[in-house]
Short mmCIF file of C-alpha atoms in Angstrom, two decimals:
data_model
loop_
_atom_site.label_atom_id
_atom_site.label_comp_id
_atom_site.label_asym_id
_atom_site.label_seq_id
_atom_site.Cartn_x
_atom_site.Cartn_y
_atom_site.Cartn_z
CA MET A 1 0.13 0.11 0.11
CA PRO A 2 1.52 3.33 -0.91
CA THR A 3 2.48 5.52 2.14
CA ALA A 4 -0.14 8.07 3.27
CA PRO A 5 1.31 11.72 2.85
CA ARG A 6 2.49 13.64 5.47
CA ALA A 7 0.83 16.53 7.61
CA ILE A 8 3.80 19.18 8.24
CA ILE A 9 3.00 22.56 9.71
CA HIS A 10 5.63 25.16 9.83
CA VAL A 11 4.99 28.39 12.73
CA ASP A 12 6.95 31.30 12.69
CA MET A 13 6.02 34.15 15.08
CA ASP A 14 5.73 37.39 13.19
CA ALA A 15 8.63 40.00 13.23
CA PHE A 16 8.75 38.19 17.07
CA TYR A 17 10.78 40.50 19.32
CA ALA A 18 9.04 43.54 18.19
CA SER A 19 5.91 42.35 18.81
CA VAL A 20 6.75 41.59 21.59
CA GLU A 21 8.06 45.16 22.57
CA GLN A 22 4.98 46.80 21.14
CA LEU A 23 2.70 43.85 23.17
CA ASP A 24 4.31 45.27 26.40
CA ASP A 25 4.67 49.07 26.06
CA PRO A 26 1.44 50.05 23.92
CA SER A 27 3.25 53.20 22.91
CA LEU A 28 5.30 51.24 20.10
CA ARG A 29 1.89 49.97 18.56
CA GLY A 30 1.64 51.26 15.04
CA ARG A 31 5.15 52.67 15.26
CA PRO A 32 8.34 51.47 13.82
CA VAL A 33 10.01 49.22 16.31
CA ILE A 34 13.82 48.22 15.47
CA VAL A 35 15.30 45.85 18.25
CA ALA A 36 18.95 46.06 17.92
CA GLY A 37 22.10 47.07 19.75
CA LEU A 38 22.57 50.66 20.26
CA GLY A 39 26.82 51.49 20.06
CA ARG A 40 27.98 52.06 17.13
CA ARG A 41 28.94 48.51 16.01
CA GLY A 42 25.24 47.65 17.20
CA VAL A 43 22.79 44.95 14.25
CA VAL A 44 19.85 44.66 13.78
CA SER A 45 17.60 41.91 15.24
CA THR A 46 14.40 42.63 14.55
CA ALA A 47 12.75 45.02 12.39
CA SER A 48 8.65 45.87 12.87
CA TYR A 49 6.38 45.48 9.72
CA GLU A 50 5.72 49.11 10.42
CA ALA A 51 9.91 49.37 9.65
CA ARG A 52 10.51 47.07 7.33
CA ARG A 53 8.77 49.82 4.78
CA TYR A 54 12.00 51.67 5.36
CA GLY A 55 13.67 48.96 4.06
CA VAL A 56 15.01 48.40 7.65
CA ARG A 57 16.04 44.05 7.87
CA SER A 58 17.24 42.25 10.82
CA ALA A 59 21.35 41.58 10.24
CA MET A 60 21.50 45.45 9.10
CA PRO A 61 24.18 47.91 10.85
CA THR A 62 22.07 49.67 13.56
CA ALA A 63 23.72 53.08 12.16
CA GLU A 64 22.15 52.33 8.74
CA ALA A 65 18.91 51.17 10.14
CA ARG A 66 18.74 55.19 11.97
CA ARG A 67 19.46 56.66 8.33
CA LEU A 68 16.81 54.95 6.73
CA CYS A 69 14.35 55.37 9.76
CA PRO A 70 15.15 58.21 12.05
CA ASP A 71 11.93 58.38 13.77
CA GLY A 72 11.46 54.86 14.14
CA ALA A 73 12.07 53.77 17.91
CA TYR A 74 14.82 51.81 19.30
CA VAL A 75 14.73 49.22 21.55
CA VAL A 76 17.22 47.00 22.91
CA PRO A 77 17.06 43.30 23.31
CA ARG A 78 15.53 41.47 26.23
CA HIS A 79 16.44 37.94 25.68
CA THR A 80 14.56 36.34 29.04
CA ARG A 81 11.31 37.85 28.05
CA TYR A 82 11.55 36.54 24.44
CA GLN A 83 12.17 33.26 26.39
CA GLU A 84 9.48 33.48 28.62
CA VAL A 85 6.80 34.69 25.44
CA SER A 86 8.60 31.50 23.48
CA ALA A 87 7.33 28.53 26.20
CA VAL A 88 4.40 29.56 25.76
CA VAL A 89 4.48 29.15 22.16
CA PHE A 90 6.00 25.60 22.30
CA ASP A 91 3.48 25.02 25.07
CA VAL A 92 0.97 24.89 22.22
CA PHE A 93 2.85 23.02 19.84
CA GLY A 94 3.19 19.79 22.33
CA GLU A 95 -0.53 20.17 22.39
CA VAL A 96 -1.09 19.12 19.20
CA THR A 97 2.17 16.57 18.93
CA PRO A 98 5.48 15.78 19.98
CA GLN A 99 6.78 15.51 16.63
CA ILE A 100 8.22 19.10 17.36
CA GLU A 101 11.36 20.62 15.43
CA GLY A 102 12.33 24.10 17.17
CA LEU A 103 14.36 26.39 14.80
CA SER A 104 14.71 29.31 17.34
CA LEU A 105 12.57 30.59 19.91
CA ASP A 106 10.04 31.67 17.57
CA GLU A 107 9.96 29.36 14.62
CA ALA A 108 9.32 25.32 14.36
CA PHE A 109 8.45 22.35 12.24
CA LEU A 110 5.31 20.21 13.87
CA ASP A 111 4.72 16.78 12.35
CA VAL A 112 1.37 16.27 13.00
CA THR A 113 0.58 13.22 9.98
CA ALA A 114 -0.46 10.98 13.24
CA SER A 115 -2.35 13.95 15.16
CA LEU A 116 -5.05 13.97 12.02
CA LYS A 117 -6.82 10.86 13.94
CA LEU A 118 -8.00 13.02 16.93
CA PHE A 119 -8.55 16.23 14.47
CA ALA A 120 -10.71 16.88 10.93
CA SER A 121 -7.61 17.54 9.00
CA VAL A 122 -3.85 20.20 8.87
CA GLU A 123 -5.96 23.23 8.57
CA ALA A 124 -8.02 22.42 11.71
CA ILE A 125 -4.71 21.74 13.83
CA GLY A 126 -2.99 24.98 12.24
CA ARG A 127 -6.03 26.76 13.34
CA ARG A 128 -5.93 25.60 16.40
CA VAL A 129 -2.39 26.95 17.05
CA LYS A 130 -2.60 30.12 15.26
CA GLU A 131 -5.43 30.97 17.80
CA ALA A 132 -4.05 29.47 20.90
CA ILE A 133 -1.25 30.87 20.63
CA ARG A 134 -3.09 34.58 19.99
CA GLU A 135 -5.57 34.29 23.05
CA ARG A 136 -1.97 33.00 25.22
CA THR A 137 0.39 35.84 23.97
CA GLY A 138 -1.56 38.74 22.28
CA LEU A 139 0.90 37.53 19.51
CA ASN A 140 0.57 36.99 15.26
CA ALA A 141 2.29 33.52 14.17
CA SER A 142 2.37 32.89 10.86
CA VAL A 143 1.30 28.66 9.96
CA GLY A 144 1.89 27.10 6.91
CA MET A 145 1.06 23.76 5.97
CA ALA A 146 2.18 21.07 3.14
CA THR A 147 3.32 17.68 2.78
CA ASN A 148 7.10 18.21 3.20
CA LYS A 149 8.88 21.23 5.25
CA LEU A 150 9.98 23.18 2.15
CA LEU A 151 6.51 23.91 0.97
CA ALA A 152 5.17 24.15 4.49
CA LYS A 153 7.75 26.71 5.20
CA LEU A 154 7.12 28.63 1.90
CA ALA A 155 3.41 28.52 2.68
CA SER A 156 4.51 30.22 6.10
CA GLU A 157 6.61 33.34 4.58
CA LEU A 158 4.28 33.64 1.31
CA SER A 159 1.09 34.31 3.55
CA LYS A 160 2.90 36.75 6.10
CA PRO A 161 2.08 38.28 8.06
CA ASP A 162 -0.45 36.51 10.38
CA GLY A 163 -0.48 34.09 7.59
CA PHE A 164 -2.58 30.76 7.33
CA LEU A 165 -1.43 28.79 3.57
CA ARG A 166 -2.23 25.37 2.80
CA ILE A 167 -0.06 24.63 0.08
CA ASP A 168 -1.30 21.13 -2.14
CA ARG A 169 0.45 18.78 -4.26
CA HIS A 170 -1.28 20.09 -7.13
CA GLU A 171 -0.38 23.42 -6.20
CA ILE A 172 3.50 23.12 -5.99
CA ARG A 173 4.31 24.58 -9.89
CA GLY A 174 1.53 27.57 -9.07
CA TYR A 175 3.01 28.63 -5.83
CA LEU A 176 7.22 27.59 -6.93
CA ASP A 177 7.15 28.06 -10.92
CA PRO A 178 7.10 32.08 -10.39
CA LEU A 179 9.74 32.18 -7.57
CA PRO A 180 13.13 34.08 -7.69
CA VAL A 181 16.06 31.36 -7.40
CA GLY A 182 16.94 32.47 -4.82
CA LYS A 183 14.03 31.65 -2.24
CA MET A 184 14.92 28.20 -3.00
CA TRP A 185 16.39 26.27 0.46
CA THR A 186 20.13 26.06 -0.22
CA ILE A 187 20.23 28.01 -2.97
CA GLY A 188 23.07 31.25 -1.72
CA LYS A 189 24.04 34.36 -2.93
CA VAL A 190 26.47 32.74 -4.75
CA ALA A 191 24.30 29.53 -5.95
CA GLU A 192 21.84 32.39 -6.74
CA GLU A 193 24.55 34.71 -9.21
CA ALA A 194 25.95 31.25 -10.54
CA LEU A 195 22.46 30.57 -11.81
CA HIS A 196 21.94 33.91 -13.08
CA ARG A 197 24.77 33.67 -15.19
CA VAL A 198 23.18 30.86 -16.90
CA GLY A 199 19.57 32.34 -17.55
CA ILE A 200 18.35 30.96 -14.50
CA ARG A 201 16.13 33.02 -12.62
CA THR A 202 12.93 31.76 -11.54
CA ILE A 203 11.92 28.48 -10.17
CA GLY A 204 10.07 27.54 -13.10
CA GLU A 205 13.00 28.21 -15.19
CA LEU A 206 15.47 25.99 -13.02
CA VAL A 207 12.97 23.06 -13.28
CA ARG A 208 12.69 23.18 -17.08
CA ALA A 209 16.58 23.69 -17.33
CA ASP A 210 18.56 21.34 -19.15
CA ASN A 211 21.06 19.23 -17.08
CA TRP A 212 24.48 20.84 -18.57
CA ARG A 213 23.15 24.47 -17.33
CA LEU A 214 22.76 23.17 -14.04
CA GLU A 215 25.68 21.48 -13.55
CA LYS A 216 27.55 23.97 -14.97
CA ALA A 217 26.13 26.27 -12.43
CA LEU A 218 26.22 24.11 -9.45
CA GLY A 219 27.76 21.29 -9.67
CA GLU A 220 26.68 17.85 -10.36
CA ARG A 221 25.57 16.34 -6.97
CA HIS A 222 23.92 20.31 -5.92
CA ALA A 223 22.39 19.99 -8.95
CA ARG A 224 20.45 16.93 -8.13
CA GLN A 225 19.64 18.27 -5.11
CA ILE A 226 18.31 21.41 -6.11
CA LEU A 227 16.47 19.89 -8.83
CA ALA A 228 14.30 17.59 -6.38
CA LEU A 229 13.51 20.71 -4.19
CA ALA A 230 12.30 23.02 -6.67
CA ARG A 231 9.86 19.83 -7.99
CA GLY A 232 8.79 20.56 -4.39
CA ASP A 233 10.32 17.26 -3.24
CA ASP A 234 11.59 17.19 0.52
CA GLU A 235 11.90 14.21 2.41
CA ARG A 236 14.03 15.71 5.20
CA PRO A 237 12.25 14.11 8.55
CA VAL A 238 11.28 16.56 11.39
CA VAL A 239 14.14 15.99 13.90
CA THR A 240 12.23 16.11 17.76
CA ASP A 241 14.65 16.78 20.37
CA ALA A 242 17.39 17.84 18.11
CA ALA A 243 20.71 18.13 20.57
CA GLU A 244 21.20 21.59 21.01
CA MET A 245 24.82 22.30 18.92
CA SER A 246 26.20 25.65 20.72
CA ILE A 247 25.28 28.08 23.45
CA GLY A 248 27.01 31.22 22.60
CA SER A 249 26.76 34.87 23.65
CA GLU A 250 29.79 37.73 22.26
CA TRP A 251 29.44 41.57 22.45
CA THR A 252 31.15 44.31 19.59
CA PHE A 253 32.84 47.39 21.17
CA ASP A 254 32.07 50.74 19.84
CA ILE A 255 35.75 51.36 21.15
CA ASP A 256 37.84 48.55 20.71
CA LEU A 257 39.23 47.45 23.73
CA LEU A 258 43.18 47.56 23.89
CA GLU A 259 44.04 46.38 27.99
CA LEU A 260 43.83 42.87 28.57
CA PRO A 261 41.94 43.27 32.16
CA ILE A 262 39.19 44.76 30.35
CA ALA A 263 38.73 42.23 27.73
CA GLU A 264 39.04 39.74 30.84
CA ALA A 265 35.99 41.03 32.79
CA TRP A 266 34.06 40.90 29.64
CA MET A 267 35.38 37.41 28.86
CA LEU A 268 33.66 36.71 32.36
CA ARG A 269 30.43 38.85 31.98
CA GLN A 270 30.23 36.31 28.35
CA CYS A 271 31.01 33.53 30.67
CA GLU A 272 27.98 34.24 32.74
CA ARG A 273 25.46 34.23 30.10
CA VAL A 274 26.38 31.42 28.05
CA GLY A 275 26.72 29.32 31.88
CA ALA A 276 23.49 29.99 33.01
CA ARG A 277 21.91 29.26 29.40
CA ALA A 278 23.47 26.15 29.71
CA ARG A 279 22.34 25.41 33.50
CA ALA A 280 18.29 26.72 32.55
CA ARG A 281 18.45 23.74 29.82
CA GLY A 282 20.50 21.30 31.88
CA LEU A 283 23.00 20.90 29.79
CA ASP A 284 26.77 19.79 30.51
CA ALA A 285 29.10 21.56 28.35
CA ARG A 286 32.47 19.65 27.21
CA THR A 287 34.08 22.48 25.04
CA VAL A 288 35.02 26.16 25.63
CA SER A 289 35.63 27.94 22.29
CA VAL A 290 36.89 31.86 22.01
CA LYS A 291 35.48 34.44 18.99
CA LEU A 292 38.19 37.06 19.14
CA ARG A 293 37.98 39.64 16.43
CA GLU A 294 40.39 42.11 15.57
CA PRO A 295 39.42 45.90 13.94
CA PRO A 296 38.59 45.92 11.29
CA PHE A 297 37.03 42.23 10.58
CA VAL A 298 40.11 39.44 10.93
CA THR A 299 38.31 36.68 13.31
CA HIS A 300 39.84 34.32 15.55
CA SER A 301 38.40 31.33 16.87
CA ARG A 302 40.49 29.15 19.36
CA GLN A 303 38.89 26.19 21.79
CA ALA A 304 40.01 23.87 24.78
CA LYS A 305 38.43 21.21 26.41
CA LEU A 306 37.19 21.77 30.17
CA PRO A 307 38.64 18.96 32.37
CA VAL A 308 35.51 17.74 33.91
CA ALA A 309 32.03 18.76 31.43
CA GLY A 310 30.40 21.35 32.95
CA ASN A 311 28.15 24.28 32.78
CA GLY A 312 29.99 26.76 36.28
CA THR A 313 30.99 29.69 35.01
CA PRO A 314 34.09 29.55 36.81
CA GLU A 315 35.11 26.65 35.17
CA ILE A 316 34.15 28.36 31.81
CA TYR A 317 35.90 31.05 32.24
CA ALA A 318 38.88 29.28 33.59
CA VAL A 319 39.25 27.82 30.11
CA ALA A 320 37.96 31.19 27.97
CA ARG A 321 40.62 33.27 29.95
CA ARG A 322 43.46 31.17 29.14
CA LEU A 323 42.26 31.43 25.82
CA LEU A 324 41.80 34.14 25.76
CA ARG A 325 45.47 35.31 27.26
CA THR A 326 47.59 32.98 25.19
CA TRP A 327 46.17 35.08 22.07
CA TRP A 328 46.88 37.90 23.71
CA GLU A 329 50.57 37.57 24.13
CA GLN A 330 51.08 36.08 20.58
CA HIS A 331 50.29 39.65 19.27
CA PRO A 332 52.65 42.60 19.42
CA ARG A 333 49.39 44.94 19.58
CA PRO A 334 46.76 43.46 20.79
CA ARG A 335 43.11 45.39 20.37
CA LEU A 336 39.60 43.47 20.26
CA ARG A 337 36.21 45.34 18.50
CA LEU A 338 34.22 41.45 19.53
CA LEU A 339 34.57 39.22 22.09
CA GLY A 340 32.98 35.70 22.46
CA VAL A 341 32.34 32.77 24.22
CA SER A 342 30.41 29.41 23.58
CA LEU A 343 29.85 26.05 24.88
CA SER A 344 29.32 22.52 22.63
CA GLY A 345 29.87 19.14 23.17
CA PHE A 346 26.54 19.00 25.54
CA ASP A 347 25.86 16.11 27.93
CA THR A 348 22.19 16.17 29.25
CA VAL A 349 22.63 16.80 33.37
CA GLU A 350 21.54 13.39 34.69
CA MET A 351 22.60 13.55 38.56
CA PRO A 352 25.40 15.96 40.55
CA GLN A 353 29.06 15.65 38.91
CA GLN A 354 31.01 12.91 41.16
CA ASP A 355 34.43 14.44 40.72
CA MET A 356 37.21 14.74 42.79
CA PHE A 357 38.06 17.34 40.69
CA ALA A 358 35.09 19.21 39.76
CA ALA A 359 34.15 22.61 41.44
CA PRO A 360 33.47 22.68 45.37
CA VAL A 361 29.93 22.83 46.04
CA GLU A 362 30.34 26.70 47.11
CA LYS A 363 31.28 27.76 43.24
CA LYS A 364 27.92 25.56 42.16
CA LYS A 365 25.40 27.53 45.05
CA THR A 366 26.95 30.75 43.87
CA ASP A 367 26.37 29.77 40.12
CA GLY A 368 22.48 28.68 41.40
CA VAL A 369 21.65 31.57 43.38
CA GLN A 370 22.58 34.05 40.77
CA ASP A 371 20.54 32.48 37.95
CA ARG A 372 17.52 33.04 40.71
CA ILE A 373 18.02 36.17 41.35
CA ASN A 374 18.89 37.17 37.52
CA GLU A 375 15.60 35.59 36.91
CA LYS A 376 13.37 37.10 39.14
CA PHE A 377 14.67 40.52 38.66
CA GLY A 378 16.30 40.77 35.08
CA ALA A 379 19.79 39.58 33.38
CA GLY A 380 22.54 41.69 34.99
CA ALA A 381 20.52 42.10 38.76
CA LEU A 382 23.16 39.92 40.24
CA THR A 383 27.09 39.70 38.45
CA ARG A 384 30.14 38.74 40.05
CA ALA A 385 32.89 42.17 40.98
CA GLY A 386 34.96 41.15 38.00
CA VAL A 387 32.42 42.00 35.39
CA LEU A 388 31.90 45.87 36.95
CA LYS A 389 34.49 46.25 34.72
CA THR A 390 32.51 46.44 31.77
CA ARG A 391 29.09 48.89 33.13
CA SER A 392 31.78 52.21 32.13
CA SER A 393 32.20 51.15 28.50
CA GLU A 394 28.59 49.63 27.27
#
């Protein structure tokens, strides 16, 4: 017997960070809101739809956004608040299926194939998700539905904002063919330009192109993959409980750092952040990586293993600080415009680490107290004394 088609839903919150800010501050509603770093080297995280009319986009330098939209409301990101709202959204997902693949705080794929036995249709499930998110958060979600991930994501994107669209198999060509090839998943700027050079600008033209042109532009293997997607074929499963690959935090400085003690203070601040996030997720890391960028854009990466897998801030900082000092001593005139720390190689925490070399209990208690206070009163409410050097240079 033929396998029944899958029912996949893609949910993407509309301008998530900016929408949360407008929800919490009614004076921002209807105004162009830009959530961004506000320093000289800040970058836009999210722009409301009102701001997008001015050409403001995510990943754009804040300085450029200010030129395009000088009267916009510029807001510093509040990640703790966004995580709170995200938890409510993901609770809604869990009410219709356990098959959830989270892509970010505000985006996920749901495989609701098995849930069709309980609900009338994939549209009924999608409508339930959309309305529940609206009722519990006050925010709009765009919902796309199809038989695979590619088409479900396309459906949510095409129907934004406040979207709701299902793409059936017989409708694939009508939706895909007119789109620019750059809209296709896996086609980046380089591949897009290569396709343009051989006269292929739309997905419809790609599907109808001869193999010689496609392979000339993309190479044989990539051409086969892209052609399958262009035809609407996508067998990727919804991957539930995908292991988090890394947890990172970084900071770009308005004025280059020239002193090692100040750089160490900033390193400690980033270690506090990633340590808290790892503890909140119940994850022990094995590897600490540091990211160091010299002006203008020369980036160095260094990494080392923790003696014992863990998530304690002192242990993370000890490794990160050693990597920073080694790099600093290797450069005759060290200066930094960006500094970051990330954790990877995670194990799920099942019981307290029983190891004679593990951090003393007092240090782990300190982390726990700090986490609880910052969770209650906001990030940065309680911090180590060594971090105070960074306050004057924010």
